[in-house]
Every structure is written in structure tokens, then in C-alpha cells.
Amino acid sequence: MKDKNRLQSVVTITYAVVFLLTLAFAIYMRSAEYNSVYQARAIDQCEILENYTETTVEDSSAPLGIRKEYCFKLSDISNTKDYLAFYIVHHYAEVYIDGELVFSLTPNENNRIGASPGSNWVFIPLNQTDDGKDVKVSVTPVFKSVINREIEFMLGARSDIVLNRLKTDAPQIILSILCIFIGISLMIVQPIAILRKKSNSWGLFYLGNLLFLVGVWRITDTRFSPILFSENPMSLGYITIAALFIAASPLLLFIKERFVGRKKALLLITAFAVCVSAIIALICQVFGIAELRETLIVCHIMLIVCLAVLVLVSVTRNNKKAGEAKLHGLILLLSVGALADLLYFYWKKTSS
């Protein structure tokens, strides 16, 4: 036995030394070793346009009665700097070059439900003959919440713009994909376990449903998503909010299995209220009463109510029940994270 313990200690110490040496080697290689590069034909860097005029124009045909016009002059167009790009959220858009309409974005006239084009990247291909030409970008906000949203105009290679956006959103995309994959796995495995009578709890199924919804919400809400799902970016904004509307319900159903009596009943009633609010929001969307974006405040209110209920059942827990005590830290983390996300959304006007 002593020989086994001694061998385990030697292996553990050896691994710790190798791990630290490998980590130090990686840090050194990343920070101290470089290639020497000569490039006669350099690629032009992406440029953020700052010299433009912004004008608010009254337009009776617009959803909110106004549109905004941005005017600037193209310069320094080259073979590696051949795209004008900008990102818009819930705006119609038109782009004119020397008075000629070269791009237009509106919802399809045959759409029955969606009135907003959602979030979109606009990429306008340019050539060197466009150098010195005047550009006018006209954007029309669909909702009051996006009227004062700033638009950033970029000039560069399309690949460079896309790659920069991918690098920025990569952590969110990777975590979202992991959530979706694990969520689907749990939603498949747990019902099989119940059918085979290896489990009688649906807790892991609800947890998988929560992970799936959180993953869908995040991946469809990143700025890279309209590029990733370019075949129909309009749907992303609706999917994002719809997933967020119901995400709290499986969380409550997962946690309620750890409680009994009045606490369990309170969690079930709250989950039911979340479902009802989501159904009402969908009815308003389908029948043209209000868009999901316009009812987003209701979703946020329900999230705050859910957090309050979770905190309530947590702080009034019975310490003798281990199942309840273990959830205290989890609920605290969930509450802090969700509130931080809500505050960030209302501060930055985005959750991306």
C-alpha cells in the first residue's frame, strides 16, 4: 500500500512539474518569439469611417415617422479595401452611391407576422472607380428602443471585417454551441432512462431544455449570427426573444424537484406564469398587436420575478434538507448573472 501511495505521489508531482513547464513554454512562445515578414503587397487594414454627416428626416411613411441619413465620401478604395459594411438592428436600410440606389433592405411584402427585418450586416461591394463618390445611407428605425442606436461604418476587405467579428463573438458562439449540444444530449438521454426505469425524475430533461434555450438565445443574439445564418437573418431576432421568454420555465421546473410543499407549489405557479406570459406575447406577435421586441419588457419583468422567487425559496430553506442547501450557491450565482445581464442590456442597449 505504501509503495502504491509513493508511486501515486511521484506521478502527481511529475505531472505538476510537466504541466507548469508546458504552461511556461507556451507563454514564452506566445510573447517572445516572432516571424520576420516581408510583404511587398500589403493588405489594407479595415477602417472605421468618422467623417460623415447625420441628419434626421421626417417621413410619414416610416413606422415611427422618421428616418436618418448618413452622408460621406468614399476614399482610398483598393483591391484589398473593397467593401463598405455596417450593422443595423431593427432598421430598414437604403444605400445610394452618387444618387444611384445600390442596396435596399425591408421585410418581404408577403410576410404575415414579422414587421422588422431584425439584425443585419450590410455589405456593399466597391471598386476603384467608386473612389471619390458620394454615399448616402438611409436607415429607418422600426422600434423606439433603437432610434438612438449608433451605426459604425467600416471600409475594408469583407474577409477582414467578418474575421474581426468572429474573433469578438467567438467565446459566446463556442459556449452557445456547447450549451446546445449538452442540452440536446440531456433531452434525449433522460427520457430514455425514464422509459428503461433507471430514473423517475425529469430534472435533467428540464436542465437540458434550459441549456438548449440559453444556447439558442445567445448564438442568435451575437452580431456574427446574421453572417453565420445569412440565409434568413430576419428570423434570428424573433427566435432570440422567443427563447428568452420561456427560458426561465425549465429552470424553475428543474429546481422545483429539490423542494416540497409550499416552495414547490410556488415554483410551479411561477413557471406557469412564465408560460402564460410567453403565450400572450406570441399571440400579440401573430395577430399584429405588438412585436416581441415591444413586449420584451414583460419578459424582463418575468425574469426578475423568477429570480425573486428563487431567492425567496433559497433564503428560507431548511438547512436540514441537504437537497435545498446545495442549491443556495447555484441560485445566488444565477441571480447575480441574470441581473448583471439585464443591467448590461439597458446600459449598452445590447446583450451581445
PDB file of C-alpha atoms in Angstrom, residues 21-321:
ATOM      1  CA  LEU A  21       6.854  23.749 -17.659  1.00  0.00           C
ATOM      2  CA  THR A  22       4.479  23.343 -20.618  1.00  0.00           C
ATOM      3  CA  LEU A  23       2.480  26.385 -19.491  1.00  0.00           C
ATOM      4  CA  ALA A  24       5.664  28.463 -19.133  1.00  0.00           C
ATOM      5  CA  PHE A  25       6.846  27.293 -22.576  1.00  0.00           C
ATOM      6  CA  ALA A  26       3.508  28.260 -24.171  1.00  0.00           C
ATOM      7  CA  ILE A  27       3.551  31.712 -22.544  1.00  0.00           C
ATOM      8  CA  TYR A  28       7.119  32.311 -23.688  1.00  0.00           C
ATOM      9  CA  MET A  29       6.387  31.221 -27.279  1.00  0.00           C
ATOM     10  CA  ARG A  30       3.305  33.435 -27.392  1.00  0.00           C
ATOM     11  CA  SER A  31       5.019  36.554 -26.080  1.00  0.00           C
ATOM     12  CA  ALA A  32       8.700  36.371 -27.091  1.00  0.00           C
ATOM     13  CA  GLU A  33       9.096  34.502 -30.412  1.00  0.00           C
ATOM     14  CA  TYR A  34       8.023  36.087 -33.739  1.00  0.00           C
ATOM     15  CA  ASN A  35       8.305  35.594 -37.500  1.00  0.00           C
ATOM     16  CA  SER A  36      10.105  38.079 -39.724  1.00  0.00           C
ATOM     17  CA  VAL A  37       7.755  39.002 -42.589  1.00  0.00           C
ATOM     18  CA  TYR A  38       8.392  40.998 -45.750  1.00  0.00           C
ATOM     19  CA  GLN A  39       5.272  41.831 -47.785  1.00  0.00           C
ATOM     20  CA  ALA A  40       5.572  43.982 -50.885  1.00  0.00           C
ATOM     21  CA  ARG A  41       1.791  43.982 -51.453  1.00  0.00           C
ATOM     22  CA  ALA A  42       0.313  44.579 -48.025  1.00  0.00           C
ATOM     23  CA  ILE A  43      -3.384  44.135 -47.240  1.00  0.00           C
ATOM     24  CA  ASP A  44      -5.074  47.402 -46.299  1.00  0.00           C
ATOM     25  CA  GLN A  45      -6.415  47.430 -42.755  1.00  0.00           C
ATOM     26  CA  CYS A  46     -10.118  47.822 -42.050  1.00  0.00           C
ATOM     27  CA  GLU A  47     -11.008  51.493 -41.444  1.00  0.00           C
ATOM     28  CA  ILE A  48     -13.779  52.953 -39.274  1.00  0.00           C
ATOM     29  CA  LEU A  49     -15.294  55.956 -41.050  1.00  0.00           C
ATOM     30  CA  GLU A  50     -15.635  59.018 -38.847  1.00  0.00           C
ATOM     31  CA  ASN A  51     -16.121  61.902 -41.289  1.00  0.00           C
ATOM     32  CA  TYR A  52     -19.824  61.784 -42.080  1.00  0.00           C
ATOM     33  CA  THR A  53     -22.915  63.901 -41.552  1.00  0.00           C
ATOM     34  CA  GLU A  54     -26.015  62.616 -39.779  1.00  0.00           C
ATOM     35  CA  THR A  55     -29.461  64.071 -40.458  1.00  0.00           C
ATOM     36  CA  THR A  56     -32.867  63.156 -39.020  1.00  0.00           C
ATOM     37  CA  VAL A  57     -35.619  63.406 -41.649  1.00  0.00           C
ATOM     38  CA  GLU A  58     -39.361  63.346 -41.020  1.00  0.00           C
ATOM     39  CA  ASP A  59     -41.060  60.633 -43.076  1.00  0.00           C
ATOM     40  CA  SER A  60     -44.787  59.962 -42.715  1.00  0.00           C
ATOM     41  CA  SER A  61     -44.420  56.549 -44.370  1.00  0.00           C
ATOM     42  CA  ALA A  62     -41.892  55.355 -41.775  1.00  0.00           C
ATOM     43  CA  PRO A  63     -43.065  53.215 -38.800  1.00  0.00           C
ATOM     44  CA  LEU A  64     -42.040  55.933 -36.316  1.00  0.00           C
ATOM     45  CA  GLY A  65     -42.355  58.887 -38.685  1.00  0.00           C
ATOM     46  CA  ILE A  66     -38.608  59.481 -39.027  1.00  0.00           C
ATOM     47  CA  ARG A  67     -35.518  58.128 -40.766  1.00  0.00           C
ATOM     48  CA  LYS A  68     -31.848  59.001 -40.521  1.00  0.00           C
ATOM     49  CA  GLU A  69     -29.480  59.831 -43.350  1.00  0.00           C
ATOM     50  CA  TYR A  70     -25.707  59.450 -43.203  1.00  0.00           C
ATOM     51  CA  CYS A  71     -23.621  61.091 -45.925  1.00  0.00           C
ATOM     52  CA  PHE A  72     -19.895  60.730 -46.612  1.00  0.00           C
ATOM     53  CA  LYS A  73     -17.384  60.493 -49.456  1.00  0.00           C
ATOM     54  CA  LEU A  74     -15.541  57.303 -50.392  1.00  0.00           C
ATOM     55  CA  SER A  75     -11.735  57.431 -50.482  1.00  0.00           C
ATOM     56  CA  ASP A  76      -8.718  55.111 -50.522  1.00  0.00           C
ATOM     57  CA  ILE A  77     -10.607  52.292 -52.268  1.00  0.00           C
ATOM     58  CA  SER A  78      -8.238  49.474 -53.276  1.00  0.00           C
ATOM     59  CA  ASN A  79      -8.266  45.792 -54.254  1.00  0.00           C
ATOM     60  CA  THR A  80      -7.957  44.833 -50.564  1.00  0.00           C
ATOM     61  CA  LYS A  81     -10.235  47.562 -49.262  1.00  0.00           C
ATOM     62  CA  ASP A  82     -13.295  46.978 -51.374  1.00  0.00           C
ATOM     63  CA  TYR A  83     -16.332  46.727 -49.073  1.00  0.00           C
ATOM     64  CA  LEU A  84     -18.453  49.219 -47.175  1.00  0.00           C
ATOM     65  CA  ALA A  85     -20.085  47.481 -44.208  1.00  0.00           C
ATOM     66  CA  PHE A  86     -22.320  48.416 -41.287  1.00  0.00           C
ATOM     67  CA  TYR A  87     -24.530  46.632 -38.750  1.00  0.00           C
ATOM     68  CA  ILE A  88     -28.145  47.616 -38.080  1.00  0.00           C
ATOM     69  CA  VAL A  89     -30.731  46.396 -35.575  1.00  0.00           C
ATOM     70  CA  HIS A  90     -34.444  46.626 -36.443  1.00  0.00           C
ATOM     71  CA  HIS A  91     -33.904  49.176 -39.217  1.00  0.00           C
ATOM     72  CA  TYR A  92     -34.882  49.368 -42.874  1.00  0.00           C
ATOM     73  CA  ALA A  93     -31.937  50.482 -44.979  1.00  0.00           C
ATOM     74  CA  GLU A  94     -31.127  52.034 -48.344  1.00  0.00           C
ATOM     75  CA  VAL A  95     -27.669  52.805 -49.743  1.00  0.00           C
ATOM     76  CA  TYR A  96     -27.055  55.272 -52.576  1.00  0.00           C
ATOM     77  CA  ILE A  97     -23.749  55.846 -54.382  1.00  0.00           C
ATOM     78  CA  ASP A  98     -23.746  59.101 -56.374  1.00  0.00           C
ATOM     79  CA  GLY A  99     -27.553  59.097 -56.211  1.00  0.00           C
ATOM     80  CA  GLU A 100     -27.935  55.528 -57.519  1.00  0.00           C
ATOM     81  CA  LEU A 101     -29.724  53.031 -55.270  1.00  0.00           C
ATOM     82  CA  VAL A 102     -27.350  50.075 -54.823  1.00  0.00           C
ATOM     83  CA  PHE A 103     -28.926  48.368 -51.798  1.00  0.00           C
ATOM     84  CA  SER A 104     -32.313  48.164 -50.096  1.00  0.00           C
ATOM     85  CA  LEU A 105     -33.450  46.185 -47.038  1.00  0.00           C
ATOM     86  CA  THR A 106     -37.085  45.792 -45.937  1.00  0.00           C
ATOM     87  CA  PRO A 107     -39.241  42.861 -44.791  1.00  0.00           C
ATOM     88  CA  ASN A 108     -40.775  40.875 -47.637  1.00  0.00           C
ATOM     89  CA  GLU A 109     -44.182  42.251 -48.614  1.00  0.00           C
ATOM     90  CA  ASN A 110     -45.653  38.730 -48.304  1.00  0.00           C
ATOM     91  CA  ASN A 111     -44.658  38.417 -44.636  1.00  0.00           C
ATOM     92  CA  ARG A 112     -47.701  37.935 -42.419  1.00  0.00           C
ATOM     93  CA  ILE A 113     -46.166  38.166 -38.952  1.00  0.00           C
ATOM     94  CA  GLY A 114     -42.787  39.896 -38.896  1.00  0.00           C
ATOM     95  CA  ALA A 115     -42.690  43.674 -39.388  1.00  0.00           C
ATOM     96  CA  SER A 116     -38.994  44.086 -38.610  1.00  0.00           C
ATOM     97  CA  PRO A 117     -36.035  42.925 -40.727  1.00  0.00           C
ATOM     98  CA  GLY A 118     -34.234  42.044 -37.481  1.00  0.00           C
ATOM     99  CA  SER A 119     -30.481  42.459 -37.108  1.00  0.00           C
ATOM    100  CA  ASN A 120     -28.452  42.597 -40.305  1.00  0.00           C
ATOM    101  CA  TRP A 121     -24.986  43.186 -41.676  1.00  0.00           C
ATOM    102  CA  VAL A 122     -24.972  45.289 -44.837  1.00  0.00           C
ATOM    103  CA  PHE A 123     -22.025  44.637 -47.177  1.00  0.00           C
ATOM    104  CA  ILE A 124     -21.679  46.899 -50.228  1.00  0.00           C
ATOM    105  CA  PRO A 125     -19.038  45.750 -52.756  1.00  0.00           C
ATOM    106  CA  LEU A 126     -16.904  48.597 -54.120  1.00  0.00           C
ATOM    107  CA  ASN A 127     -14.386  49.037 -56.919  1.00  0.00           C
ATOM    108  CA  GLN A 128     -11.696  51.631 -57.544  1.00  0.00           C
ATOM    109  CA  THR A 129     -13.992  53.653 -59.820  1.00  0.00           C
ATOM    110  CA  ASP A 130     -16.082  54.406 -56.697  1.00  0.00           C
ATOM    111  CA  ASP A 131     -13.179  56.371 -55.196  1.00  0.00           C
ATOM    112  CA  GLY A 132     -14.320  59.949 -54.534  1.00  0.00           C
ATOM    113  CA  LYS A 133     -18.043  59.190 -54.953  1.00  0.00           C
ATOM    114  CA  ASP A 134     -20.690  60.397 -52.508  1.00  0.00           C
ATOM    115  CA  VAL A 135     -22.537  57.838 -50.383  1.00  0.00           C
ATOM    116  CA  LYS A 136     -25.889  58.295 -48.666  1.00  0.00           C
ATOM    117  CA  VAL A 137     -27.117  55.672 -46.213  1.00  0.00           C
ATOM    118  CA  SER A 138     -30.755  55.997 -45.192  1.00  0.00           C
ATOM    119  CA  VAL A 139     -31.896  53.925 -42.191  1.00  0.00           C
ATOM    120  CA  THR A 140     -35.422  53.769 -40.807  1.00  0.00           C
ATOM    121  CA  PRO A 141     -35.929  52.571 -37.201  1.00  0.00           C
ATOM    122  CA  VAL A 142     -38.823  50.170 -36.615  1.00  0.00           C
ATOM    123  CA  PHE A 143     -38.979  50.436 -32.806  1.00  0.00           C
ATOM    124  CA  LYS A 144     -38.498  53.364 -30.406  1.00  0.00           C
ATOM    125  CA  SER A 145     -35.830  51.434 -28.493  1.00  0.00           C
ATOM    126  CA  VAL A 146     -33.433  51.584 -31.478  1.00  0.00           C
ATOM    127  CA  ILE A 147     -33.964  55.210 -32.591  1.00  0.00           C
ATOM    128  CA  ASN A 148     -30.733  56.463 -30.992  1.00  0.00           C
ATOM    129  CA  ARG A 149     -28.669  53.377 -31.751  1.00  0.00           C
ATOM    130  CA  GLU A 150     -25.288  54.353 -33.203  1.00  0.00           C
ATOM    131  CA  ILE A 151     -24.162  52.915 -36.548  1.00  0.00           C
ATOM    132  CA  GLU A 152     -20.496  52.229 -37.278  1.00  0.00           C
ATOM    133  CA  PHE A 153     -19.400  52.355 -40.921  1.00  0.00           C
ATOM    134  CA  MET A 154     -16.402  50.222 -41.904  1.00  0.00           C
ATOM    135  CA  LEU A 155     -14.296  50.213 -45.043  1.00  0.00           C
ATOM    136  CA  GLY A 156     -12.121  47.166 -45.756  1.00  0.00           C
ATOM    137  CA  ALA A 157     -11.956  43.639 -47.096  1.00  0.00           C
ATOM    138  CA  ARG A 158     -15.069  41.589 -46.414  1.00  0.00           C
ATOM    139  CA  SER A 159     -12.977  38.710 -45.055  1.00  0.00           C
ATOM    140  CA  ASP A 160     -11.192  41.058 -42.642  1.00  0.00           C
ATOM    141  CA  ILE A 161     -14.468  42.515 -41.339  1.00  0.00           C
ATOM    142  CA  VAL A 162     -16.027  39.050 -40.920  1.00  0.00           C
ATOM    143  CA  LEU A 163     -12.926  37.632 -39.206  1.00  0.00           C
ATOM    144  CA  ASN A 164     -12.768  40.523 -36.727  1.00  0.00           C
ATOM    145  CA  ARG A 165     -16.424  39.986 -35.836  1.00  0.00           C
ATOM    146  CA  LEU A 166     -15.871  36.246 -35.465  1.00  0.00           C
ATOM    147  CA  LYS A 167     -12.938  36.818 -33.096  1.00  0.00           C
ATOM    148  CA  THR A 168     -15.064  39.152 -30.979  1.00  0.00           C
ATOM    149  CA  ASP A 169     -18.051  36.800 -30.741  1.00  0.00           C
ATOM    150  CA  ALA A 170     -16.113  33.500 -30.647  1.00  0.00           C
ATOM    151  CA  PRO A 171     -16.399  32.990 -26.839  1.00  0.00           C
ATOM    152  CA  GLN A 172     -20.181  33.452 -26.964  1.00  0.00           C
ATOM    153  CA  ILE A 173     -20.522  31.203 -30.030  1.00  0.00           C
ATOM    154  CA  ILE A 174     -18.403  28.404 -28.541  1.00  0.00           C
ATOM    155  CA  LEU A 175     -20.280  28.471 -25.214  1.00  0.00           C
ATOM    156  CA  SER A 176     -23.620  28.588 -27.033  1.00  0.00           C
ATOM    157  CA  ILE A 177     -22.749  25.552 -29.154  1.00  0.00           C
ATOM    158  CA  LEU A 178     -21.666  23.666 -26.016  1.00  0.00           C
ATOM    159  CA  CYS A 179     -24.952  24.560 -24.286  1.00  0.00           C
ATOM    160  CA  ILE A 180     -26.999  23.427 -27.285  1.00  0.00           C
ATOM    161  CA  PHE A 181     -25.057  20.152 -27.645  1.00  0.00           C
ATOM    162  CA  ILE A 182     -25.232  19.268 -23.940  1.00  0.00           C
ATOM    163  CA  GLY A 183     -28.872  20.368 -23.764  1.00  0.00           C
ATOM    164  CA  ILE A 184     -29.939  18.149 -26.678  1.00  0.00           C
ATOM    165  CA  SER A 185     -27.968  15.237 -25.195  1.00  0.00           C
ATOM    166  CA  LEU A 186     -29.748  15.548 -21.841  1.00  0.00           C
ATOM    167  CA  MET A 187     -33.161  15.878 -23.513  1.00  0.00           C
ATOM    168  CA  ILE A 188     -32.520  12.610 -25.366  1.00  0.00           C
ATOM    169  CA  VAL A 189     -30.803  10.605 -22.625  1.00  0.00           C
ATOM    170  CA  GLN A 190     -33.132  11.397 -19.706  1.00  0.00           C
ATOM    171  CA  PRO A 191     -36.428  10.237 -21.328  1.00  0.00           C
ATOM    172  CA  ILE A 192     -34.647   7.018 -22.381  1.00  0.00           C
ATOM    173  CA  ALA A 193     -33.515   6.479 -18.783  1.00  0.00           C
ATOM    174  CA  ILE A 194     -37.110   7.018 -17.575  1.00  0.00           C
ATOM    175  CA  LEU A 195     -38.529   4.593 -20.168  1.00  0.00           C
ATOM    176  CA  ARG A 196     -35.989   1.987 -19.051  1.00  0.00           C
ATOM    177  CA  LYS A 197     -36.989   2.678 -15.444  1.00  0.00           C
ATOM    178  CA  LYS A 198     -33.466   3.691 -14.489  1.00  0.00           C
ATOM    179  CA  SER A 199     -34.766   7.057 -13.292  1.00  0.00           C
ATOM    180  CA  ASN A 200     -38.101   8.571 -12.367  1.00  0.00           C
ATOM    181  CA  SER A 201     -37.037  12.229 -12.384  1.00  0.00           C
ATOM    182  CA  TRP A 202     -37.410  14.681 -15.261  1.00  0.00           C
ATOM    183  CA  GLY A 203     -34.917  17.084 -13.660  1.00  0.00           C
ATOM    184  CA  LEU A 204     -32.095  16.503 -16.151  1.00  0.00           C
ATOM    185  CA  PHE A 205     -34.550  16.842 -19.047  1.00  0.00           C
ATOM    186  CA  TYR A 206     -35.571  20.296 -17.781  1.00  0.00           C
ATOM    187  CA  LEU A 207     -31.902  21.188 -17.287  1.00  0.00           C
ATOM    188  CA  GLY A 208     -31.183  20.125 -20.886  1.00  0.00           C
ATOM    189  CA  ASN A 209     -34.099  22.228 -22.080  1.00  0.00           C
ATOM    190  CA  LEU A 210     -32.717  25.218 -20.176  1.00  0.00           C
ATOM    191  CA  LEU A 211     -29.225  24.760 -21.667  1.00  0.00           C
ATOM    192  CA  PHE A 212     -30.678  24.418 -25.169  1.00  0.00           C
ATOM    193  CA  LEU A 213     -32.738  27.622 -24.836  1.00  0.00           C
ATOM    194  CA  VAL A 214     -29.837  29.587 -23.346  1.00  0.00           C
ATOM    195  CA  GLY A 215     -27.587  28.398 -26.174  1.00  0.00           C
ATOM    196  CA  VAL A 216     -30.138  29.341 -28.839  1.00  0.00           C
ATOM    197  CA  TRP A 217     -30.713  32.738 -27.206  1.00  0.00           C
ATOM    198  CA  ARG A 218     -27.025  33.581 -27.104  1.00  0.00           C
ATOM    199  CA  ILE A 219     -25.930  32.298 -30.500  1.00  0.00           C
ATOM    200  CA  THR A 220     -28.781  34.033 -32.330  1.00  0.00           C
ATOM    201  CA  ASP A 221     -28.157  37.294 -30.470  1.00  0.00           C
ATOM    202  CA  THR A 222     -24.476  37.713 -31.355  1.00  0.00           C
ATOM    203  CA  ARG A 223     -23.525  40.215 -34.046  1.00  0.00           C
ATOM    204  CA  PHE A 224     -21.908  37.412 -36.006  1.00  0.00           C
ATOM    205  CA  SER A 225     -25.174  35.457 -36.214  1.00  0.00           C
ATOM    206  CA  PRO A 226     -26.581  37.340 -39.277  1.00  0.00           C
ATOM    207  CA  ILE A 227     -23.393  36.297 -41.113  1.00  0.00           C
ATOM    208  CA  LEU A 228     -23.482  32.753 -39.733  1.00  0.00           C
ATOM    209  CA  PHE A 229     -27.175  32.324 -40.660  1.00  0.00           C
ATOM    210  CA  SER A 230     -27.183  34.531 -43.742  1.00  0.00           C
ATOM    211  CA  GLU A 231     -29.998  32.639 -45.478  1.00  0.00           C
ATOM    212  CA  ASN A 232     -32.620  34.207 -43.196  1.00  0.00           C
ATOM    213  CA  PRO A 233     -31.183  36.683 -40.658  1.00  0.00           C
ATOM    214  CA  MET A 234     -34.609  38.265 -40.107  1.00  0.00           C
ATOM    215  CA  SER A 235     -35.782  35.261 -38.079  1.00  0.00           C
ATOM    216  CA  LEU A 236     -32.897  35.493 -35.600  1.00  0.00           C
ATOM    217  CA  GLY A 237     -34.258  38.422 -33.611  1.00  0.00           C
ATOM    218  CA  TYR A 238     -37.615  36.701 -33.164  1.00  0.00           C
ATOM    219  CA  ILE A 239     -36.003  33.381 -32.188  1.00  0.00           C
ATOM    220  CA  THR A 240     -33.755  35.162 -29.660  1.00  0.00           C
ATOM    221  CA  ILE A 241     -36.608  36.827 -27.789  1.00  0.00           C
ATOM    222  CA  ALA A 242     -38.910  33.784 -28.018  1.00  0.00           C
ATOM    223  CA  ALA A 243     -36.214  31.586 -26.427  1.00  0.00           C
ATOM    224  CA  LEU A 244     -35.600  34.164 -23.693  1.00  0.00           C
ATOM    225  CA  PHE A 245     -39.325  34.425 -22.942  1.00  0.00           C
ATOM    226  CA  ILE A 246     -39.595  30.757 -21.926  1.00  0.00           C
ATOM    227  CA  ALA A 247     -36.058  30.030 -20.661  1.00  0.00           C
ATOM    228  CA  ALA A 248     -36.951  30.650 -17.003  1.00  0.00           C
ATOM    229  CA  SER A 249     -39.685  27.997 -17.038  1.00  0.00           C
ATOM    230  CA  PRO A 250     -37.435  24.895 -17.362  1.00  0.00           C
ATOM    231  CA  LEU A 251     -35.108  26.409 -14.749  1.00  0.00           C
ATOM    232  CA  LEU A 252     -37.965  26.607 -12.264  1.00  0.00           C
ATOM    233  CA  LEU A 253     -39.154  23.091 -13.180  1.00  0.00           C
ATOM    234  CA  PHE A 254     -35.608  21.753 -12.682  1.00  0.00           C
ATOM    235  CA  ILE A 255     -35.217  23.384  -9.277  1.00  0.00           C
ATOM    236  CA  LYS A 256     -38.740  22.544  -8.044  1.00  0.00           C
ATOM    237  CA  GLU A 257     -37.793  18.840  -7.876  1.00  0.00           C
ATOM    238  CA  ARG A 258     -35.462  19.735  -4.983  1.00  0.00           C
ATOM    239  CA  PHE A 259     -38.295  21.215  -2.931  1.00  0.00           C
ATOM    240  CA  VAL A 260     -41.566  20.066  -1.391  1.00  0.00           C
ATOM    241  CA  GLY A 261     -44.734  21.636  -0.054  1.00  0.00           C
ATOM    242  CA  ARG A 262     -45.393  25.357  -0.484  1.00  0.00           C
ATOM    243  CA  LYS A 263     -41.995  26.072  -2.015  1.00  0.00           C
ATOM    244  CA  LYS A 264     -42.591  23.521  -4.763  1.00  0.00           C
ATOM    245  CA  ALA A 265     -46.069  24.934  -5.384  1.00  0.00           C
ATOM    246  CA  LEU A 266     -44.681  28.490  -5.597  1.00  0.00           C
ATOM    247  CA  LEU A 267     -42.081  27.415  -8.161  1.00  0.00           C
ATOM    248  CA  LEU A 268     -44.736  25.606 -10.225  1.00  0.00           C
ATOM    249  CA  ILE A 269     -47.067  28.629 -10.178  1.00  0.00           C
ATOM    250  CA  THR A 270     -44.222  30.915 -11.270  1.00  0.00           C
ATOM    251  CA  ALA A 271     -43.294  28.528 -14.105  1.00  0.00           C
ATOM    252  CA  PHE A 272     -46.944  28.554 -15.204  1.00  0.00           C
ATOM    253  CA  ALA A 273     -46.962  32.371 -15.159  1.00  0.00           C
ATOM    254  CA  VAL A 274     -43.854  32.416 -17.372  1.00  0.00           C
ATOM    255  CA  CYS A 275     -45.598  30.132 -19.872  1.00  0.00           C
ATOM    256  CA  VAL A 276     -48.730  32.298 -19.878  1.00  0.00           C
ATOM    257  CA  SER A 277     -46.727  35.493 -20.491  1.00  0.00           C
ATOM    258  CA  ALA A 278     -44.906  33.782 -23.378  1.00  0.00           C
ATOM    259  CA  ILE A 279     -48.196  32.626 -24.932  1.00  0.00           C
ATOM    260  CA  ILE A 280     -49.664  36.136 -24.680  1.00  0.00           C
ATOM    261  CA  ALA A 281     -46.542  37.620 -26.287  1.00  0.00           C
ATOM    262  CA  LEU A 282     -46.750  35.107 -29.161  1.00  0.00           C
ATOM    263  CA  ILE A 283     -50.455  35.876 -29.654  1.00  0.00           C
ATOM    264  CA  CYS A 284     -49.661  39.603 -29.800  1.00  0.00           C
ATOM    265  CA  GLN A 285     -46.937  38.897 -32.382  1.00  0.00           C
ATOM    266  CA  VAL A 286     -49.039  36.602 -34.590  1.00  0.00           C
ATOM    267  CA  PHE A 287     -52.109  38.860 -34.621  1.00  0.00           C
ATOM    268  CA  GLY A 288     -50.163  42.098 -35.126  1.00  0.00           C
ATOM    269  CA  ILE A 289     -50.995  43.581 -31.717  1.00  0.00           C
ATOM    270  CA  ALA A 290     -47.365  44.062 -30.663  1.00  0.00           C
ATOM    271  CA  GLU A 291     -43.980  42.778 -31.787  1.00  0.00           C
ATOM    272  CA  LEU A 292     -41.926  40.525 -29.495  1.00  0.00           C
ATOM    273  CA  ARG A 293     -39.347  43.308 -29.274  1.00  0.00           C
ATOM    274  CA  GLU A 294     -42.022  45.670 -27.955  1.00  0.00           C
ATOM    275  CA  THR A 295     -43.092  43.158 -25.279  1.00  0.00           C
ATOM    276  CA  LEU A 296     -39.501  42.446 -24.212  1.00  0.00           C
ATOM    277  CA  ILE A 297     -40.024  44.479 -21.040  1.00  0.00           C
ATOM    278  CA  VAL A 298     -42.634  41.884 -19.966  1.00  0.00           C
ATOM    279  CA  CYS A 299     -40.028  39.146 -20.444  1.00  0.00           C
ATOM    280  CA  HIS A 300     -37.552  41.053 -18.283  1.00  0.00           C
ATOM    281  CA  ILE A 301     -40.163  41.616 -15.581  1.00  0.00           C
ATOM    282  CA  MET A 302     -40.939  37.892 -15.517  1.00  0.00           C
ATOM    283  CA  LEU A 303     -37.215  37.103 -15.265  1.00  0.00           C
ATOM    284  CA  ILE A 304     -36.919  39.421 -12.258  1.00  0.00           C
ATOM    285  CA  VAL A 305     -39.998  37.790 -10.681  1.00  0.00           C
ATOM    286  CA  CYS A 306     -38.456  34.343 -11.224  1.00  0.00           C
ATOM    287  CA  LEU A 307     -35.197  35.449  -9.628  1.00  0.00           C
ATOM    288  CA  ALA A 308     -37.088  36.882  -6.661  1.00  0.00           C
ATOM    289  CA  VAL A 309     -38.970  33.596  -6.199  1.00  0.00           C
ATOM    290  CA  LEU A 310     -35.753  31.574  -6.432  1.00  0.00           C
ATOM    291  CA  VAL A 311     -34.043  33.772  -3.870  1.00  0.00           C
ATOM    292  CA  LEU A 312     -37.098  33.549  -1.610  1.00  0.00           C
ATOM    293  CA  VAL A 313     -37.195  29.747  -1.595  1.00  0.00           C
ATOM    294  CA  SER A 314     -33.429  29.693  -1.133  1.00  0.00           C
ATOM    295  CA  VAL A 315     -33.087  32.055   1.829  1.00  0.00           C
ATOM    296  CA  THR A 316     -35.994  30.386   3.628  1.00  0.00           C
ATOM    297  CA  ARG A 317     -34.532  26.912   3.108  1.00  0.00           C
ATOM    298  CA  ASN A 318     -34.410  24.283   5.798  1.00  0.00           C
ATOM    299  CA  ASN A 319     -30.732  23.601   6.486  1.00  0.00           C
ATOM    300  CA  LYS A 320     -31.587  20.030   7.493  1.00  0.00           C
ATOM    301  CA  LYS A 321     -32.540  19.263   3.898  1.00  0.00           C
TER     302      LYS A 321
END
